Structures are given as C-alpha cells and as structure tokens.
PDB file of C-alpha atoms in Angstrom:
ATOM      1  CA  MET I   1     201.571  83.603 224.113  1.00 44.00           C
ATOM      2  CA  GLN I   2     200.403  83.015 220.552  1.00 52.00           C
ATOM      3  CA  LYS I   3     196.825  84.232 219.577  1.00 60.00           C
ATOM      4  CA  THR I   4     193.282  82.099 219.091  1.00 68.00           C
ATOM      5  CA  VAL I   5     192.920  81.902 216.088  1.00 90.00           C
ATOM      6  CA  ILE I   6     188.733  80.864 214.982  1.00 96.00           C
ATOM      7  CA  ARG I   7     188.093  81.765 211.663  1.00 96.00           C
ATOM      8  CA  MET I   8     184.602  81.302 210.223  1.00 97.00           C
ATOM      9  CA  ARG I   9     183.208  81.033 206.531  1.00 97.00           C
ATOM     10  CA  ARG I  10     181.170  79.207 204.639  1.00 97.00           C
ATOM     11  CA  VAL I  11     181.060  75.431 203.976  1.00 97.00           C
ATOM     12  CA  TYR I  12     180.728  76.170 200.052  1.00 97.00           C
ATOM     13  CA  ASP I  13     184.029  78.160 199.588  1.00 95.00           C
ATOM     14  CA  ALA I  14     186.628  76.802 198.359  1.00 95.00           C
ATOM     15  CA  PRO I  15     189.646  75.666 200.650  1.00 96.00           C
ATOM     16  CA  GLU I  16     191.858  77.522 201.802  1.00 95.00           C
ATOM     17  CA  PRO I  17     195.355  75.528 203.099  1.00 89.00           C
ATOM     18  CA  GLU I  18     197.094  78.101 204.400  1.00 90.00           C
ATOM     19  CA  ALA I  19     194.969  80.063 206.776  1.00 93.00           C
ATOM     20  CA  ASP I  20     192.740  77.552 207.291  1.00 96.00           C
ATOM     21  CA  GLY I  21     193.899  75.263 210.041  1.00 96.00           C
ATOM     22  CA  VAL I  22     191.398  72.685 211.046  1.00 97.00           C
ATOM     23  CA  ARG I  23     188.619  72.899 208.834  1.00 98.00           C
ATOM     24  CA  VAL I  24     184.889  72.143 211.536  1.00 98.00           C
ATOM     25  CA  LEU I  25     181.170  71.659 210.165  1.00 98.00           C
ATOM     26  CA  VAL I  26     179.604  73.161 213.022  1.00 98.00           C
ATOM     27  CA  ASP I  27     175.846  72.137 210.722  1.00 97.00           C
ATOM     28  CA  ARG I  28     174.186  69.627 212.007  1.00 95.00           C
ATOM     29  CA  LEU I  29     173.193  69.065 208.893  1.00 95.00           C
ATOM     30  CA  TRP I  30     175.401  67.623 206.322  1.00 97.00           C
ATOM     31  CA  PRO I  31     175.296  70.935 203.129  1.00 96.00           C
ATOM     32  CA  ARG I  32     173.057  70.509 200.067  1.00 95.00           C
ATOM     33  CA  GLY I  33     174.530  68.956 197.187  1.00 95.00           C
ATOM     34  CA  LEU I  34     178.433  69.733 198.619  1.00 96.00           C
ATOM     35  CA  SER I  35     180.114  66.274 198.118  1.00 95.00           C
ATOM     36  CA  LYS I  36     183.145  65.060 201.008  1.00 94.00           C
ATOM     37  CA  GLU I  37     186.221  65.569 199.204  1.00 94.00           C
ATOM     38  CA  ALA I  38     185.473  69.771 198.202  1.00 94.00           C
ATOM     39  CA  ALA I  39     184.027  70.407 201.825  1.00 95.00           C
ATOM     40  CA  ALA I  40     187.333  69.360 202.717  1.00 96.00           C
ATOM     41  CA  VAL I  41     185.816  69.173 206.132  1.00 97.00           C
ATOM     42  CA  ASP I  42     188.602  67.801 209.244  1.00 97.00           C
ATOM     43  CA  GLU I  43     185.970  67.658 212.451  1.00 96.00           C
ATOM     44  CA  TRP I  44     181.931  67.703 212.589  1.00 97.00           C
ATOM     45  CA  PRO I  45     181.147  67.455 216.167  1.00 97.00           C
ATOM     46  CA  ARG I  46     177.186  67.615 215.429  1.00 95.00           C
ATOM     47  CA  ALA I  47     177.250  67.402 219.677  1.00 95.00           C
ATOM     48  CA  VAL I  48     178.094  71.264 219.064  1.00 97.00           C
ATOM     49  CA  THR I  49     175.125  71.962 216.692  1.00 96.00           C
ATOM     50  CA  PRO I  50     171.957  73.500 217.314  1.00 96.00           C
ATOM     51  CA  SER I  51     169.597  71.035 217.930  1.00 95.00           C
ATOM     52  CA  ALA I  52     166.996  69.984 216.421  1.00 93.00           C
ATOM     53  CA  GLU I  53     163.846  71.849 217.888  1.00 95.00           C
ATOM     54  CA  LEU I  54     166.017  75.040 218.201  1.00 95.00           C
ATOM     55  CA  ARG I  55     167.131  74.879 214.664  1.00 92.00           C
ATOM     56  CA  LYS I  56     162.915  74.867 213.858  1.00 93.00           C
ATOM     57  CA  TRP I  57     162.051  77.311 216.883  1.00 95.00           C
ATOM     58  CA  PHE I  58     164.835  80.183 215.212  1.00 91.00           C
ATOM     59  CA  HIS I  59     163.226  79.751 211.503  1.00 87.00           C
ATOM     60  CA  GLY I  60     159.527  79.877 212.697  1.00 91.00           C
ATOM     61  CA  GLY I  61     160.437  83.226 214.417  1.00 91.00           C
ATOM     62  CA  GLY I  62     162.418  83.317 217.197  1.00 89.00           C
ATOM     63  CA  SER I  63     164.684  86.409 217.545  1.00 92.00           C
ATOM     64  CA  ALA I  64     168.054  86.536 217.136  1.00 91.00           C
ATOM     65  CA  GLY I  65     168.663  86.992 221.399  1.00 93.00           C
ATOM     66  CA  GLU I  66     167.085  84.572 222.249  1.00 95.00           C
ATOM     67  CA  PHE I  67     168.105  82.109 219.632  1.00 95.00           C
ATOM     68  CA  ARG I  68     171.639  82.630 222.177  1.00 95.00           C
ATOM     69  CA  GLU I  69     170.838  82.268 224.560  1.00 96.00           C
ATOM     70  CA  ARG I  70     168.884  78.861 224.389  1.00 96.00           C
ATOM     71  CA  TYR I  71     172.203  77.822 222.046  1.00 96.00           C
ATOM     72  CA  LEU I  72     174.106  78.644 224.449  1.00 97.00           C
ATOM     73  CA  ALA I  73     171.786  76.557 227.760  1.00 96.00           C
ATOM     74  CA  GLU I  74     172.596  73.798 224.554  1.00 96.00           C
ATOM     75  CA  LEU I  75     176.356  73.903 224.975  1.00 96.00           C
ATOM     76  CA  ALA I  76     176.198  73.680 228.785  1.00 94.00           C
ATOM     77  CA  GLY I  77     174.694  70.663 228.507  1.00 89.00           C
ATOM     78  CA  PRO I  78     176.072  67.300 229.723  1.00 86.00           C
ATOM     79  CA  GLY I  79     175.937  66.744 225.664  1.00 86.00           C
ATOM     80  CA  ALA I  80     178.008  68.623 224.096  1.00 94.00           C
ATOM     81  CA  GLU I  81     180.828  68.865 227.534  1.00 92.00           C
ATOM     82  CA  ALA I  82     183.638  66.740 225.264  1.00 92.00           C
ATOM     83  CA  GLU I  83     183.510  68.185 221.907  1.00 95.00           C
ATOM     84  CA  LEU I  84     184.018  71.335 223.603  1.00 96.00           C
ATOM     85  CA  GLY I  85     186.588  69.781 225.139  1.00 95.00           C
ATOM     86  CA  ARG I  86     187.970  68.835 221.700  1.00 95.00           C
ATOM     87  CA  LEU I  87     187.663  71.977 219.970  1.00 97.00           C
ATOM     88  CA  ARG I  88     189.163  73.789 222.814  1.00 96.00           C
ATOM     89  CA  GLU I  89     192.464  71.374 222.770  1.00 95.00           C
ATOM     90  CA  LEU I  90     192.019  71.800 218.315  1.00 96.00           C
ATOM     91  CA  VAL I  91     191.823  75.727 218.491  1.00 96.00           C
ATOM     92  CA  ALA I  92     194.386  75.333 221.522  1.00 94.00           C
ATOM     93  CA  ALA I  93     196.817  73.899 219.212  1.00 93.00           C
ATOM     94  CA  GLY I  94     195.978  76.460 216.808  1.00 91.00           C
ATOM     95  CA  PRO I  95     194.057  77.940 213.950  1.00 95.00           C
ATOM     96  CA  VAL I  96     191.135  76.419 213.024  1.00 97.00           C
ATOM     97  CA  THR I  97     188.364  77.341 211.022  1.00 98.00           C
ATOM     98  CA  LEU I  98     184.345  77.020 211.332  1.00 98.00           C
ATOM     99  CA  LEU I  99     182.196  76.039 208.274  1.00 98.00           C
ATOM    100  CA  THR I 100     178.717  76.256 208.570  1.00 97.00           C
ATOM    101  CA  ALA I 101     176.447  76.213 205.523  1.00 96.00           C
ATOM    102  CA  VAL I 102     174.541  79.682 206.081  1.00 95.00           C
ATOM    103  CA  LYS I 103     174.769  82.984 204.064  1.00 94.00           C
ATOM    104  CA  ASP I 104     176.522  85.509 206.247  1.00 94.00           C
ATOM    105  CA  PRO I 105     178.881  82.621 209.027  1.00 94.00           C
ATOM    106  CA  ALA I 106     179.220  86.803 211.658  1.00 92.00           C
ATOM    107  CA  SER I 107     175.196  86.513 212.457  1.00 91.00           C
ATOM    108  CA  SER I 108     175.137  82.887 212.927  1.00 93.00           C
ATOM    109  CA  HIS I 109     175.454  80.055 215.904  1.00 96.00           C
ATOM    110  CA  ALA I 110     179.534  79.476 214.696  1.00 97.00           C
ATOM    111  CA  ALA I 111     179.887  83.722 215.932  1.00 96.00           C
ATOM    112  CA  VAL I 112     178.393  82.186 219.742  1.00 96.00           C
ATOM    113  CA  LEU I 113     180.712  79.075 219.285  1.00 97.00           C
ATOM    114  CA  ALA I 114     183.505  80.823 217.868  1.00 96.00           C
ATOM    115  CA  GLU I 115     182.797  83.212 220.608  1.00 95.00           C
ATOM    116  CA  LEU I 116     182.759  80.798 223.455  1.00 95.00           C
ATOM    117  CA  LEU I 117     185.503  79.284 222.426  1.00 95.00           C
ATOM    118  CA  GLY I 118     187.620  82.192 222.523  1.00 89.00           C
ATOM    119  CA  GLY I 119     187.821  83.343 218.914  1.00 60.00           C
TER     120      GLY I 119
END
C-alpha cells in the first residue's frame, strides 16, 4: 500500500515539480503579488478554506486551539463535502502539496486540513 504524501508549502516558494504532485491552494484569497503562472496552482477549492468570518475572528485575537475547532466545524458542513471528496481522491492518487501564503504552514489551517486528509 502506498503511503499518503501531503506536503505543505508557501505558495511563494518556487514549485518543485518532481516532489509537489498536485498543487492545491488552500487560501480563500489569491496571494498578493503572485501571478497564476508563478504559483503553478492545479486546484483552488475555496469551500475548504477558512471562511472570511473565521479568518477575521482569528486575526482579531482568537486562539489557535479554538480556530482549529471552528475550522473543522466548517469543514464538516455541507459546502465543503464535495471539495473534500475531490481532495481525498487526489491524495489517494499521489502526492499533493497544500499551498498557503502564511509564513508557517505547519502551524496554519493547512496543517489542520492535511491532518483531516490523512497526512
């Protein structure tokens, strides 16, 4: 059985075609100052990104632990179901790289999503 490979990287880092597999942007907003060509994004499933309300709450002083709980609740909602299914298919087929503009992807929503997808 093949091991699931889910990477998390900053969208501003240069693509690594040999290692990235399918590149999935997991931010609701397009990264500032980055062209679509430079980003080399294959998928952009907005329904699995944190809502504008959740982002605003977190940046207003919300805790990381509660952010995680609220984000998982959003991902359990009906709007995210189809896109989560698509991401699970991609992960099952080969490497997937979750891309985000945050400075530390390992302590961001991308890590929560990677964990949910089995990474």
